């Protein structure tokens, strides 16, 4: 049985967890087994019903009032109790910030190997193998597992979300006992930058700026474009971040985040090897740069040699036309 | 405060990665190795905490003797002591193996730690596993991907980066913290620091010293294959008046890529 951890943030089921569930379901079909989901927290039963249409046979809800705030120690303890009880063969997480924090803690508790941030899963000889990028995507390794249960985190925005179907499965509620001193390092509150609702790792479209943006105020041009494009976020190259034009949360590349959106638009980004490593797995890449020799054009599906400050106003007009159609 | 910083040697980020397909490993020849950039933030934070509240900063690495160079750098930045746990095993991509070695070293040799600082991940392996695993093995609180850290006595609060926001987390010492870019601006080594570091000896610990047997740290993952990413074909590049260029770009996005 494949067990998929479903993350709830601020009362909502995270889309990247449903992507992981969809992928888990596909591999479960290959391996002739079932895909089950688990939610951890407090008062989550109604959310559990939102997960059922993604073909989970069972949705476990592991509850305790001490789990109303996230902590890796508390959540891993809760998952550990469930794993001891239902004995899954595979446990999958989204490689979201919570998944990356929680999965290794659970793997250490179970004493098993973990593959991080995988971009492919393969059913081979009745077992699961995974493919994951190393060096921010400059190379890929295929890993097999020598311990059980198999554990992996899956990169957001890579695995197709399944079509929700009928609710065939069941929701099973489990109370866990967690000693209060097991809740180490609880999250007290979430502090949010204004307007930054979608992270670059989760966005379907990333509009990115580099040295060619020339200053922090000019990033407003990119914010304008983002406001015209659905599920989009502003990204940046390292030089723009190091110049303090924009917060490092937006940085794409080997010292920032690795992204795989449907569309990556690079404005004034030359395309240093570290930056290319972080965005080359985007489905489509479009670049605007004054320098026709810029490395970014070697990976771009569509490139415009020109001044971004002249192109962007026309681009806004054209986008408005399309979106109003 | 008795602070330990765990550091790793990695190929610098400018490196082109070549693969030896026979061994399924990367070709190390010709690569320039440096201190993992995220670990630099961890070292810097340790030095600042010591400067503000006193104590000692010890740096620890696990790897071949070639890792002595990055430990020297940490000493030159201002760390008080450095130790190497000698491990000649090539990269296994198994974070738990590394975490077991580190946890054992801390328990056996340095059990009076009050804070363990790591980089949020080593660039290259890109696992981001070891800090959380060490925290679990030692029964400590963990806060990963930290951009702000405050410690008062035995209590601390940290800001940890999550999707599009920050999470404010409280914890008690001893604890595991992993550093993200933005936590601080790492200092450069001074000439005086480099001279001082030259005089310091870096003790090397073996697995026997830690009472660690090979069978305790057998890798739980196996590399079946290593490949380069599929090359991207360069697409259409145009050089036209801005209005025409913008129109063609949107046409491409709408009609060919179908992303808008």
PDB file of C-alpha atoms in Angstrom, chain A residues 122-296:
ATOM      1  CA  UNK A 122       8.955   4.159 -11.694  1.00  0.00           C
ATOM      2  CA  UNK A 123       7.430   0.807 -10.813  1.00  0.00           C
ATOM      3  CA  UNK A 124      10.107  -1.783 -11.560  1.00  0.00           C
ATOM      4  CA  UNK A 125       9.995  -5.503 -10.679  1.00  0.00           C
ATOM      5  CA  UNK A 126       7.211  -4.881  -8.185  1.00  0.00           C
ATOM      6  CA  UNK A 127       9.156  -2.137  -6.413  1.00  0.00           C
ATOM      7  CA  UNK A 128       9.450   1.600  -6.669  1.00  0.00           C
ATOM      8  CA  UNK A 129      12.444   3.474  -8.077  1.00  0.00           C
ATOM      9  CA  UNK A 130      12.745   7.232  -8.267  1.00  0.00           C
ATOM     10  CA  UNK A 131      14.625   9.786 -10.342  1.00  0.00           C
ATOM     11  CA  UNK A 132      15.835  12.978  -8.717  1.00  0.00           C
ATOM     12  CA  UNK A 133      17.900  15.983  -9.772  1.00  0.00           C
ATOM     13  CA  UNK A 134      21.283  16.646  -8.177  1.00  0.00           C
ATOM     14  CA  UNK A 135      23.371  19.814  -8.491  1.00  0.00           C
ATOM     15  CA  UNK A 136      20.090  21.708  -8.948  1.00  0.00           C
ATOM     16  CA  UNK A 137      19.352  19.768 -12.133  1.00  0.00           C
ATOM     17  CA  UNK A 138      22.811  19.600 -13.698  1.00  0.00           C
ATOM     18  CA  UNK A 139      22.498  15.803 -13.369  1.00  0.00           C
ATOM     19  CA  UNK A 140      19.869  13.202 -12.440  1.00  0.00           C
ATOM     20  CA  UNK A 141      20.190  10.016 -10.348  1.00  0.00           C
ATOM     21  CA  UNK A 142      17.921   7.000 -10.396  1.00  0.00           C
ATOM     22  CA  UNK A 143      17.721   5.563  -6.886  1.00  0.00           C
ATOM     23  CA  UNK A 144      16.531   2.194  -5.634  1.00  0.00           C
ATOM     24  CA  UNK A 145      15.788   1.482  -1.984  1.00  0.00           C
ATOM     25  CA  UNK A 146      17.402  -1.007   0.414  1.00  0.00           C
ATOM     26  CA  UNK A 147      15.004  -0.323   3.286  1.00  0.00           C
ATOM     27  CA  UNK A 148      11.272  -0.533   3.842  1.00  0.00           C
ATOM     28  CA  UNK A 149       8.977   1.368   3.801  1.00  0.00           C
ATOM     29  CA  UNK A 150      10.265   3.246   0.777  1.00  0.00           C
ATOM     30  CA  UNK A 151      10.141   6.991   1.385  1.00  0.00           C
ATOM     31  CA  UNK A 152      10.284   9.852  -1.110  1.00  0.00           C
ATOM     32  CA  UNK A 153       9.327  13.503  -1.428  1.00  0.00           C
ATOM     33  CA  UNK A 154       8.012  14.643  -4.840  1.00  0.00           C
ATOM     34  CA  UNK A 155       8.775  18.021  -6.367  1.00  0.00           C
ATOM     35  CA  UNK A 156       5.743  20.330  -6.646  1.00  0.00           C
ATOM     36  CA  UNK A 157       4.494  21.297 -10.124  1.00  0.00           C
ATOM     37  CA  UNK A 158       6.041  18.270 -11.854  1.00  0.00           C
ATOM     38  CA  UNK A 159       3.473  15.477 -11.468  1.00  0.00           C
ATOM     39  CA  UNK A 160       0.106  15.829 -13.229  1.00  0.00           C
ATOM     40  CA  UNK A 161      -2.896  16.247 -10.994  1.00  0.00           C
ATOM     41  CA  UNK A 162      -5.450  13.475 -11.544  1.00  0.00           C
ATOM     42  CA  UNK A 163      -9.040  14.330 -12.485  1.00  0.00           C
ATOM     43  CA  UNK A 164     -11.209  14.181  -9.378  1.00  0.00           C
ATOM     44  CA  UNK A 165     -13.717  11.342  -9.674  1.00  0.00           C
ATOM     45  CA  UNK A 166     -16.382   9.764  -7.497  1.00  0.00           C
ATOM     46  CA  UNK A 167     -15.829   9.462  -3.779  1.00  0.00           C
ATOM     47  CA  UNK A 168     -15.423   5.712  -3.410  1.00  0.00           C
ATOM     48  CA  UNK A 169     -13.143   5.449  -0.403  1.00  0.00           C
ATOM     49  CA  UNK A 170     -13.698   5.992   3.283  1.00  0.00           C
ATOM     50  CA  UNK A 171     -12.443   8.408   5.912  1.00  0.00           C
ATOM     51  CA  UNK A 172     -10.928   6.776   8.991  1.00  0.00           C
ATOM     52  CA  UNK A 173     -10.328   8.860  12.079  1.00  0.00           C
ATOM     53  CA  UNK A 174      -7.467   7.970  14.442  1.00  0.00           C
ATOM     54  CA  UNK A 175      -6.806   9.638  17.774  1.00  0.00           C
ATOM     55  CA  UNK A 176      -3.130   9.569  18.687  1.00  0.00           C
ATOM     56  CA  UNK A 177      -1.619  10.082  22.089  1.00  0.00           C
ATOM     57  CA  UNK A 178       1.257  12.505  22.000  1.00  0.00           C
ATOM     58  CA  UNK A 179       3.043  13.573  25.172  1.00  0.00           C
ATOM     59  CA  UNK A 180       3.159  17.373  25.331  1.00  0.00           C
ATOM     60  CA  UNK A 181       6.954  17.399  25.637  1.00  0.00           C
ATOM     61  CA  UNK A 182       7.110  15.712  22.214  1.00  0.00           C
ATOM     62  CA  UNK A 183       5.900  18.911  20.552  1.00  0.00           C
ATOM     63  CA  UNK A 184       9.257  20.542  19.981  1.00  0.00           C
ATOM     64  CA  UNK A 185       9.594  23.782  18.023  1.00  0.00           C
ATOM     65  CA  UNK A 186       5.924  24.504  17.223  1.00  0.00           C
ATOM     66  CA  UNK A 187       5.106  27.086  14.541  1.00  0.00           C
ATOM     67  CA  UNK A 188       3.523  30.031  16.360  1.00  0.00           C
ATOM     68  CA  UNK A 189       2.306  32.093  13.422  1.00  0.00           C
ATOM     69  CA  UNK A 190       2.715  32.701   9.711  1.00  0.00           C
ATOM     70  CA  UNK A 191       4.114  36.039   8.567  1.00  0.00           C
ATOM     71  CA  UNK A 192       3.254  36.917   4.995  1.00  0.00           C
ATOM     72  CA  UNK A 193       4.823  39.420   2.634  1.00  0.00           C
ATOM     73  CA  UNK A 194       2.125  41.593   1.088  1.00  0.00           C
ATOM     74  CA  UNK A 195       0.937  40.340  -2.282  1.00  0.00           C
ATOM     75  CA  UNK A 196       3.230  37.306  -2.287  1.00  0.00           C
ATOM     76  CA  UNK A 197       0.542  34.662  -2.233  1.00  0.00           C
ATOM     77  CA  UNK A 198       2.103  32.189  -4.632  1.00  0.00           C
ATOM     78  CA  UNK A 199       5.638  30.927  -4.208  1.00  0.00           C
ATOM     79  CA  UNK A 200       7.885  30.600  -7.276  1.00  0.00           C
ATOM     80  CA  UNK A 201       8.117  26.846  -6.670  1.00  0.00           C
ATOM     81  CA  UNK A 202       4.326  26.516  -6.914  1.00  0.00           C
ATOM     82  CA  UNK A 203       3.530  29.043  -9.619  1.00  0.00           C
ATOM     83  CA  UNK A 204       2.448  27.886 -13.067  1.00  0.00           C
ATOM     84  CA  UNK A 205       4.030  30.963 -14.619  1.00  0.00           C
ATOM     85  CA  UNK A 206       7.201  32.609 -13.283  1.00  0.00           C
ATOM     86  CA  UNK A 207       8.045  36.125 -14.471  1.00  0.00           C
ATOM     87  CA  UNK A 208      11.683  36.660 -13.599  1.00  0.00           C
ATOM     88  CA  UNK A 209      14.052  39.618 -13.707  1.00  0.00           C
ATOM     89  CA  UNK A 210      17.823  39.897 -13.623  1.00  0.00           C
ATOM     90  CA  UNK A 211      20.569  42.483 -13.767  1.00  0.00           C
ATOM     91  CA  UNK A 212      18.882  44.060 -16.802  1.00  0.00           C
ATOM     92  CA  UNK A 213      16.030  45.247 -14.543  1.00  0.00           C
ATOM     93  CA  UNK A 214      18.425  47.987 -13.373  1.00  0.00           C
ATOM     94  CA  UNK A 215      16.748  48.667 -10.017  1.00  0.00           C
ATOM     95  CA  UNK A 216      14.233  47.563  -7.412  1.00  0.00           C
ATOM     96  CA  UNK A 217      11.422  49.886  -8.581  1.00  0.00           C
ATOM     97  CA  UNK A 218      11.452  48.286 -12.016  1.00  0.00           C
ATOM     98  CA  UNK A 219      10.336  44.994 -10.507  1.00  0.00           C
ATOM     99  CA  UNK A 220       6.897  46.638 -10.354  1.00  0.00           C
ATOM    100  CA  UNK A 221       6.802  46.098 -14.125  1.00  0.00           C
ATOM    101  CA  UNK A 222       7.030  42.360 -13.477  1.00  0.00           C
ATOM    102  CA  UNK A 223       4.441  42.566 -10.671  1.00  0.00           C
ATOM    103  CA  UNK A 224       2.101  44.211 -13.207  1.00  0.00           C
ATOM    104  CA  UNK A 225       2.594  41.302 -15.605  1.00  0.00           C
ATOM    105  CA  UNK A 226       1.994  38.832 -12.787  1.00  0.00           C
ATOM    106  CA  UNK A 227      -1.311  40.536 -12.018  1.00  0.00           C
ATOM    107  CA  UNK A 228      -2.382  39.800 -15.613  1.00  0.00           C
ATOM    108  CA  UNK A 229      -1.330  36.138 -15.591  1.00  0.00           C
ATOM    109  CA  UNK A 230      -3.102  33.386 -13.626  1.00  0.00           C
ATOM    110  CA  UNK A 231      -1.161  31.420 -10.944  1.00  0.00           C
ATOM    111  CA  UNK A 232       1.987  33.408 -11.534  1.00  0.00           C
ATOM    112  CA  UNK A 233       4.783  34.724  -9.332  1.00  0.00           C
ATOM    113  CA  UNK A 234       7.775  37.050  -9.615  1.00  0.00           C
ATOM    114  CA  UNK A 235      11.204  35.411  -9.753  1.00  0.00           C
ATOM    115  CA  UNK A 236      14.700  36.867  -9.830  1.00  0.00           C
ATOM    116  CA  UNK A 237      18.280  36.010 -10.656  1.00  0.00           C
ATOM    117  CA  UNK A 238      21.014  36.024  -8.067  1.00  0.00           C
ATOM    118  CA  UNK A 239      22.447  39.363  -9.253  1.00  0.00           C
ATOM    119  CA  UNK A 240      19.081  41.073  -8.726  1.00  0.00           C
ATOM    120  CA  UNK A 241      18.793  39.578  -5.228  1.00  0.00           C
ATOM    121  CA  UNK A 242      22.389  40.356  -4.263  1.00  0.00           C
ATOM    122  CA  UNK A 243      21.829  43.955  -5.403  1.00  0.00           C
ATOM    123  CA  UNK A 244      18.912  44.072  -2.900  1.00  0.00           C
ATOM    124  CA  UNK A 245      16.339  44.810  -5.591  1.00  0.00           C
ATOM    125  CA  UNK A 246      14.109  41.983  -4.371  1.00  0.00           C
ATOM    126  CA  UNK A 247      13.945  39.509  -1.452  1.00  0.00           C
ATOM    127  CA  UNK A 248      15.901  36.250  -1.759  1.00  0.00           C
ATOM    128  CA  UNK A 249      12.627  34.275  -1.425  1.00  0.00           C
ATOM    129  CA  UNK A 250      12.198  35.069  -5.121  1.00  0.00           C
ATOM    130  CA  UNK A 251      15.627  33.847  -6.213  1.00  0.00           C
ATOM    131  CA  UNK A 252      15.712  31.097  -8.823  1.00  0.00           C
ATOM    132  CA  UNK A 253      18.879  29.079  -9.380  1.00  0.00           C
ATOM    133  CA  UNK A 254      21.439  26.972  -7.607  1.00  0.00           C
ATOM    134  CA  UNK A 255      21.662  29.331  -4.600  1.00  0.00           C
ATOM    135  CA  UNK A 256      17.915  29.890  -4.711  1.00  0.00           C
ATOM    136  CA  UNK A 257      14.963  27.777  -5.681  1.00  0.00           C
ATOM    137  CA  UNK A 258      14.628  25.234  -8.456  1.00  0.00           C
ATOM    138  CA  UNK A 259      11.403  25.736 -10.384  1.00  0.00           C
ATOM    139  CA  UNK A 260       9.504  23.807 -13.060  1.00  0.00           C
ATOM    140  CA  UNK A 261       6.580  26.033 -14.093  1.00  0.00           C
ATOM    141  CA  UNK A 262       4.633  25.706 -17.342  1.00  0.00           C
ATOM    142  CA  UNK A 263       6.121  28.990 -18.444  1.00  0.00           C
ATOM    143  CA  UNK A 264       9.264  30.824 -17.365  1.00  0.00           C
ATOM    144  CA  UNK A 265       9.715  34.361 -18.678  1.00  0.00           C
ATOM    145  CA  UNK A 266      13.223  35.791 -18.200  1.00  0.00           C
ATOM    146  CA  UNK A 267      13.698  39.550 -18.491  1.00  0.00           C
ATOM    147  CA  UNK A 268      17.248  40.865 -18.526  1.00  0.00           C
ATOM    148  CA  UNK A 269      18.704  37.582 -17.307  1.00  0.00           C
ATOM    149  CA  UNK A 270      21.931  36.582 -19.035  1.00  0.00           C
ATOM    150  CA  UNK A 271      21.650  32.920 -18.030  1.00  0.00           C
ATOM    151  CA  UNK A 272      24.564  32.030 -15.739  1.00  0.00           C
ATOM    152  CA  UNK A 273      25.016  28.265 -15.332  1.00  0.00           C
ATOM    153  CA  UNK A 274      23.648  28.438 -11.762  1.00  0.00           C
ATOM    154  CA  UNK A 275      20.488  30.166 -12.980  1.00  0.00           C
ATOM    155  CA  UNK A 276      19.962  27.794 -15.901  1.00  0.00           C
ATOM    156  CA  UNK A 277      20.276  24.845 -13.492  1.00  0.00           C
ATOM    157  CA  UNK A 278      17.372  26.229 -11.468  1.00  0.00           C
ATOM    158  CA  UNK A 279      14.901  26.790 -14.311  1.00  0.00           C
ATOM    159  CA  UNK A 280      15.830  24.560 -17.260  1.00  0.00           C
ATOM    160  CA  UNK A 281      13.149  22.032 -16.361  1.00  0.00           C
ATOM    161  CA  UNK A 282      10.430  24.635 -17.052  1.00  0.00           C
ATOM    162  CA  UNK A 283       8.075  23.425 -19.756  1.00  0.00           C
ATOM    163  CA  UNK A 284       8.389  26.625 -21.828  1.00  0.00           C
ATOM    164  CA  UNK A 285      11.039  29.315 -21.556  1.00  0.00           C
ATOM    165  CA  UNK A 286      10.718  32.784 -23.055  1.00  0.00           C
ATOM    166  CA  UNK A 287      13.477  35.385 -22.777  1.00  0.00           C
ATOM    167  CA  UNK A 288      13.890  39.067 -23.463  1.00  0.00           C
ATOM    168  CA  UNK A 289      17.461  40.358 -23.477  1.00  0.00           C
ATOM    169  CA  UNK A 290      19.407  43.131 -25.195  1.00  0.00           C
ATOM    170  CA  UNK A 291      22.401  40.873 -25.756  1.00  0.00           C
ATOM    171  CA  UNK A 292      21.778  38.456 -28.632  1.00  0.00           C
ATOM    172  CA  UNK A 293      24.699  36.334 -27.356  1.00  0.00           C
ATOM    173  CA  UNK A 294      23.177  35.835 -23.864  1.00  0.00           C
ATOM    174  CA  UNK A 295      23.232  32.165 -22.733  1.00  0.00           C
ATOM    175  CA  UNK A 296      19.548  32.334 -21.824  1.00  0.00           C
TER     176      UNK A 296
END
